[in-house]
Coordinates of C-alpha atoms in Angstrom, one line a residue:
Chain D
M241 CA -174.6 -145.3 -155.3
T242 CA -171.9 -146.4 -152.9
N243 CA -171.5 -150.0 -151.7
T244 CA -172.9 -149.1 -148.3
D245 CA -176.0 -147.5 -150.0
G246 CA -176.4 -150.6 -152.0
E247 CA -176.2 -152.8 -149.0
A248 CA -178.7 -150.6 -147.1
V249 CA -181.3 -151.0 -149.9
L250 CA -180.7 -154.8 -149.9
V251 CA -181.0 -154.9 -146.1
E252 CA -184.3 -153.2 -146.2
R253 CA -185.6 -155.6 -148.9
A254 CA -184.3 -158.6 -147.0
K255 CA -186.0 -157.3 -143.8
N256 CA -189.3 -157.3 -145.8
G257 CA -188.8 -161.0 -146.4
D258 CA -187.0 -160.8 -149.8
M259 CA -184.8 -163.9 -149.7
K260 CA -183.1 -163.0 -153.0
A261 CA -182.0 -159.7 -151.5
F262 CA -180.4 -161.5 -148.5
E263 CA -178.6 -163.9 -151.0
D264 CA -177.3 -160.8 -152.8
L265 CA -176.0 -159.5 -149.4
I266 CA -174.3 -162.9 -148.9
K267 CA -172.7 -162.6 -152.4
I268 CA -171.4 -159.1 -151.7
T269 CA -170.0 -159.8 -148.3
S270 CA -169.1 -163.5 -148.2
G271 CA -165.5 -163.0 -149.5
R272 CA -164.8 -160.7 -146.5
I273 CA -166.4 -163.0 -143.9
Y274 CA -164.8 -166.1 -145.2
N275 CA -161.3 -164.5 -145.2
L276 CA -161.9 -163.1 -141.7
G277 CA -162.5 -166.7 -140.5
L278 CA -159.5 -168.0 -142.5
R279 CA -157.2 -165.3 -141.0
M280 CA -158.5 -165.9 -137.5
L281 CA -158.4 -169.7 -137.6
H282 CA -156.1 -170.7 -140.5
N283 CA -158.4 -173.4 -141.6
K284 CA -160.8 -173.6 -144.6
E285 CA -163.4 -175.8 -142.9
D286 CA -163.5 -173.6 -139.8
A287 CA -163.8 -170.5 -142.0
A288 CA -166.7 -172.1 -143.9
D289 CA -168.4 -173.0 -140.5
I290 CA -168.1 -169.4 -139.3
M291 CA -169.5 -168.1 -142.5
Q292 CA -172.5 -170.3 -142.3
E293 CA -173.1 -169.6 -138.6
T294 CA -172.7 -165.8 -139.3
Y295 CA -175.3 -165.7 -142.1
I296 CA -177.8 -167.9 -140.2
A297 CA -177.4 -165.6 -137.1
A298 CA -177.6 -162.5 -139.3
Y299 CA -180.8 -163.7 -140.9
E300 CA -182.4 -164.5 -137.6
N301 CA -181.4 -161.2 -136.1
L302 CA -182.1 -159.0 -139.2
P303 CA -185.2 -157.4 -137.6
K304 CA -183.0 -156.2 -134.8
F305 CA -180.5 -154.6 -137.1
K306 CA -180.9 -150.9 -136.7
G307 CA -178.3 -149.6 -139.1
T308 CA -176.3 -147.6 -136.5
S309 CA -173.2 -149.3 -137.9
S310 CA -172.9 -150.5 -141.5
F311 CA -174.2 -154.0 -142.3
S312 CA -170.6 -155.1 -143.0
T313 CA -169.4 -154.0 -139.5
W314 CA -172.4 -155.8 -138.0
L315 CA -171.5 -159.0 -139.9
Y316 CA -167.9 -158.6 -138.8
R317 CA -169.1 -158.4 -135.2
I318 CA -171.1 -161.6 -135.5
A319 CA -168.4 -163.5 -137.3
T320 CA -165.7 -162.3 -134.8
N321 CA -167.9 -163.6 -131.9
F322 CA -168.1 -167.1 -133.6
A323 CA -164.4 -167.0 -134.3
L324 CA -163.7 -166.1 -130.7
M325 CA -165.8 -169.0 -129.5
K326 CA -163.8 -171.5 -131.7
M327 CA -160.6 -170.0 -130.7
R328 CA -161.4 -170.5 -127.0
K329 CA -161.9 -174.2 -127.7
E330 CA -158.4 -174.6 -129.3
K331 CA -156.1 -177.0 -127.6
G332 CA -152.7 -175.4 -128.5
R333 CA -150.7 -173.5 -126.0
K334 CA -151.1 -169.8 -125.8
V335 CA -148.6 -167.2 -124.7
S336 CA -149.7 -165.8 -121.3
E337 CA -150.9 -162.2 -121.0
E338 CA -148.2 -161.6 -118.4
R339 CA -145.5 -162.5 -121.0
L340 CA -147.1 -160.2 -123.6
K341 CA -147.0 -157.4 -121.1
D342 CA -143.4 -158.1 -120.2
I343 CA -142.1 -158.0 -123.8
S344 CA -142.2 -154.1 -123.9
K345 CA -140.8 -153.8 -120.4
N346 CA -137.9 -156.1 -121.2
L347 CA -137.1 -154.6 -124.7
Y348 CA -134.4 -152.4 -123.1
N349 CA -132.3 -155.4 -122.1
T350 CA -132.9 -157.3 -125.4
A351 CA -130.7 -157.3 -128.5
I352 CA -132.6 -155.7 -131.4
N353 CA -131.3 -156.8 -134.7
D354 CA -132.6 -155.3 -137.9
W355 CA -133.5 -158.3 -140.2
T356 CA -135.6 -156.3 -142.7
D357 CA -132.9 -156.7 -145.4
S358 CA -132.9 -160.5 -145.2
P359 CA -133.8 -161.9 -148.6
V360 CA -137.2 -163.7 -148.6
D361 CA -137.6 -165.9 -151.8
H362 CA -140.7 -167.8 -152.7
L363 CA -139.8 -171.0 -150.7
K364 CA -138.8 -168.9 -147.7
K365 CA -142.1 -167.0 -147.8
Q366 CA -144.0 -170.3 -147.3
E367 CA -141.8 -171.2 -144.4
L368 CA -142.2 -167.7 -143.0
K369 CA -146.0 -167.9 -143.3
T370 CA -145.9 -171.2 -141.3
A371 CA -143.8 -169.5 -138.6
L372 CA -145.9 -166.5 -138.5
D373 CA -149.3 -168.5 -138.4
K374 CA -147.9 -170.6 -135.6
A375 CA -147.1 -167.4 -133.7
I376 CA -150.4 -165.7 -134.5
E377 CA -152.2 -168.9 -133.3
S378 CA -150.3 -168.8 -130.0
L379 CA -151.8 -165.3 -129.2
P380 CA -154.7 -165.4 -126.7
P381 CA -158.0 -164.9 -128.6
K382 CA -158.6 -161.4 -127.4
Y383 CA -155.2 -160.3 -128.8
R384 CA -155.4 -162.4 -132.0
S385 CA -158.8 -160.9 -132.9
V386 CA -157.4 -157.4 -132.5
F387 CA -154.3 -158.2 -134.6
V388 CA -156.3 -159.9 -137.4
L389 CA -159.0 -157.1 -137.6
H390 CA -156.5 -154.1 -137.4
D391 CA -153.3 -155.3 -139.0
I392 CA -154.5 -158.0 -141.5
E393 CA -158.0 -156.8 -142.4
G394 CA -156.7 -153.3 -142.2
L395 CA -159.7 -151.9 -140.2
P396 CA -159.3 -148.6 -138.4
I397 CA -158.9 -148.7 -134.5
A398 CA -162.4 -147.1 -134.0
E399 CA -164.1 -149.8 -136.1
V400 CA -162.1 -152.6 -134.3
A401 CA -163.3 -151.2 -131.0
D402 CA -166.8 -151.1 -132.3
I403 CA -166.7 -154.7 -133.5
L404 CA -165.2 -156.1 -130.2
S405 CA -167.2 -153.7 -127.9
I406 CA -164.0 -152.6 -126.2
S407 CA -162.4 -149.1 -125.9
K408 CA -160.0 -147.7 -128.4
A409 CA -157.3 -147.6 -125.8
A410 CA -157.8 -151.4 -125.3
V411 CA -157.4 -152.0 -129.0
K412 CA -154.2 -149.9 -129.1
T413 CA -152.7 -151.8 -126.1
R414 CA -153.6 -155.2 -127.5
S415 CA -152.4 -154.3 -131.0
H416 CA -149.1 -153.0 -129.7
R417 CA -148.4 -156.1 -127.5
S418 CA -149.4 -158.5 -130.3
R419 CA -147.1 -156.7 -132.8
L420 CA -144.2 -156.7 -130.4
Y421 CA -144.7 -160.4 -129.6
L422 CA -144.9 -161.4 -133.4
R423 CA -141.9 -159.2 -134.1
E424 CA -139.9 -161.1 -131.5
K425 CA -141.0 -164.4 -133.0
L426 CA -140.0 -163.2 -136.5
S427 CA -136.6 -162.1 -135.0
E428 CA -136.1 -165.7 -133.7
Y429 CA -137.2 -167.1 -137.1
F430 CA -134.6 -165.0 -139.0
K431 CA -131.9 -165.7 -136.4
E432 CA -132.5 -169.5 -136.8
S433 CA -132.8 -169.4 -140.6
G434 CA -129.6 -167.4 -140.6
V435 CA -128.0 -170.2 -138.6
K436 CA -129.4 -172.8 -141.1
N437 CA -128.0 -171.0 -144.1
L438 CA -124.6 -170.9 -142.5
I439 CA -124.7 -174.6 -141.9
R440 CA -125.8 -175.3 -145.5
T441 CA -122.9 -173.3 -146.9
Chain M
M1 CA -137.7 -128.0 -128.5
D2 CA -136.4 -129.1 -125.2
R3 CA -138.5 -132.2 -124.7
Y4 CA -136.7 -135.5 -124.8
F5 CA -137.9 -139.1 -125.1
S6 CA -136.0 -142.0 -123.7
C7 CA -135.8 -145.4 -125.6
K8 CA -138.5 -146.7 -123.2
D9 CA -140.8 -143.9 -124.2
I10 CA -140.3 -144.6 -127.8
Y11 CA -140.9 -148.4 -127.4
R12 CA -144.3 -147.5 -125.8
M13 CA -145.3 -145.2 -128.6
L14 CA -144.1 -147.0 -131.7
S15 CA -147.4 -148.6 -132.6
G16 CA -149.1 -145.2 -132.3
Y17 CA -146.4 -143.8 -134.6
I18 CA -147.0 -146.6 -137.2
D19 CA -150.8 -146.0 -137.0
D20 CA -150.4 -142.2 -137.3
E21 CA -152.1 -141.7 -134.0
I22 CA -149.4 -139.4 -132.5
D23 CA -149.7 -135.6 -132.8
T24 CA -147.3 -133.8 -135.0
M25 CA -145.2 -132.3 -132.2
V26 CA -144.7 -135.5 -130.4
R27 CA -144.0 -137.2 -133.7
E28 CA -141.2 -134.7 -134.4
I29 CA -139.5 -135.4 -131.0
M30 CA -139.8 -139.1 -131.7
E31 CA -138.2 -138.7 -135.1
E32 CA -135.3 -136.7 -133.6
H33 CA -134.6 -139.6 -131.2
I34 CA -135.1 -142.4 -133.8
K35 CA -132.7 -140.9 -136.3
E36 CA -129.9 -140.8 -133.7
C37 CA -130.7 -144.2 -132.1
E38 CA -130.0 -147.4 -134.0
R39 CA -131.9 -149.6 -131.6
C40 CA -135.1 -147.7 -131.9
L41 CA -134.7 -147.4 -135.6
S42 CA -134.3 -151.2 -135.9
L43 CA -137.2 -151.8 -133.7
L44 CA -139.4 -149.4 -135.8
H45 CA -138.2 -151.2 -139.1
T46 CA -138.8 -154.7 -137.8
L47 CA -142.2 -153.7 -136.2
E48 CA -143.3 -152.3 -139.6
K49 CA -142.0 -155.3 -141.5
T50 CA -143.8 -157.6 -139.1
I51 CA -147.1 -156.0 -140.2
V52 CA -146.1 -156.0 -143.9
F53 CA -145.2 -159.8 -143.7
S54 CA -148.5 -160.5 -141.9
R55 CA -150.5 -158.8 -144.6
E56 CA -148.4 -160.3 -147.4
T57 CA -148.7 -163.9 -146.2
H58 CA -152.5 -163.5 -145.6
R59 CA -153.7 -162.1 -148.9
R60 CA -157.4 -162.4 -149.5
K61 CA -158.4 -165.8 -151.0
K62 CA -161.4 -166.5 -153.2
V63 CA -164.2 -168.1 -151.2
P64 CA -165.0 -171.5 -152.7
E65 CA -168.3 -171.5 -154.5
R66 CA -169.4 -174.7 -152.7
F67 CA -169.2 -173.0 -149.3
V68 CA -171.4 -170.1 -150.5
K69 CA -173.9 -172.5 -152.1
K70 CA -174.1 -174.4 -148.8
V71 CA -175.0 -171.1 -146.9
Y72 CA -177.8 -170.4 -149.5
Y73 CA -179.1 -173.9 -149.1
E74 CA -179.1 -173.9 -145.3
I75 CA -180.9 -170.6 -145.2
R76 CA -183.5 -171.7 -147.8
I77 CA -184.4 -174.9 -146.1
R78 CA -184.6 -173.3 -142.7
Y79 CA -186.5 -170.1 -143.5
K80 CA -188.3 -170.6 -146.9
R81 CA -191.8 -169.4 -146.5

């Protein structure tokens, strides 16, 4: 029996009022849902809130779950909607959509340095994560959700489109613009950390 | 093969290339360009590395047991028949 088959059996039992079956579904899927929240919002408490809201909404809407997508995809959709609501309330400055569109247009006039050989030790990895998280947080919610689902969660384009109820073409465009923006931010980071190293020596 | 891509064409298609969403013939023309063009090669490398770093710095963490228990508890007190 595959995971999805196992899930389907538990979903049927939970639909018939078996609370233990629903708890088993939570046990199987909570790691994925918690990490999705963590990756979208970079905060444990927010991730826990999203997880709780997701399972309460899933429990209430279970009779409406038709099984056209897998239970996990359905949960991802609910969790992503809660994450999007939280993201929209965030106070931090977001990069404008215009600016994201301009990056690919302006690439031709921008210096492109290859920093992929730069050594990244343990300490630098933490610093890099901070820089990267800050950049991911500055993406507008509709871009950040695509980037997290596709590039961090590793979900295929079609599934991301299904979760967000947008076209595959929209997923591809948002993914490309997000990647180019984050690449640019990492290029700035490596340029600055290179300068710092020069000052240290 | 007489089709040619400019750098601007390549910039537009690089994510599709990384995601393996480009058909073989177009992919080959892209590769012809990239191997001759340092800028496009650097862009491809850094774009790929951006994704690798994003994954590496966001590895899956164990969900704290207290958070899962709280979900069980909330659902039980709300819906216990």
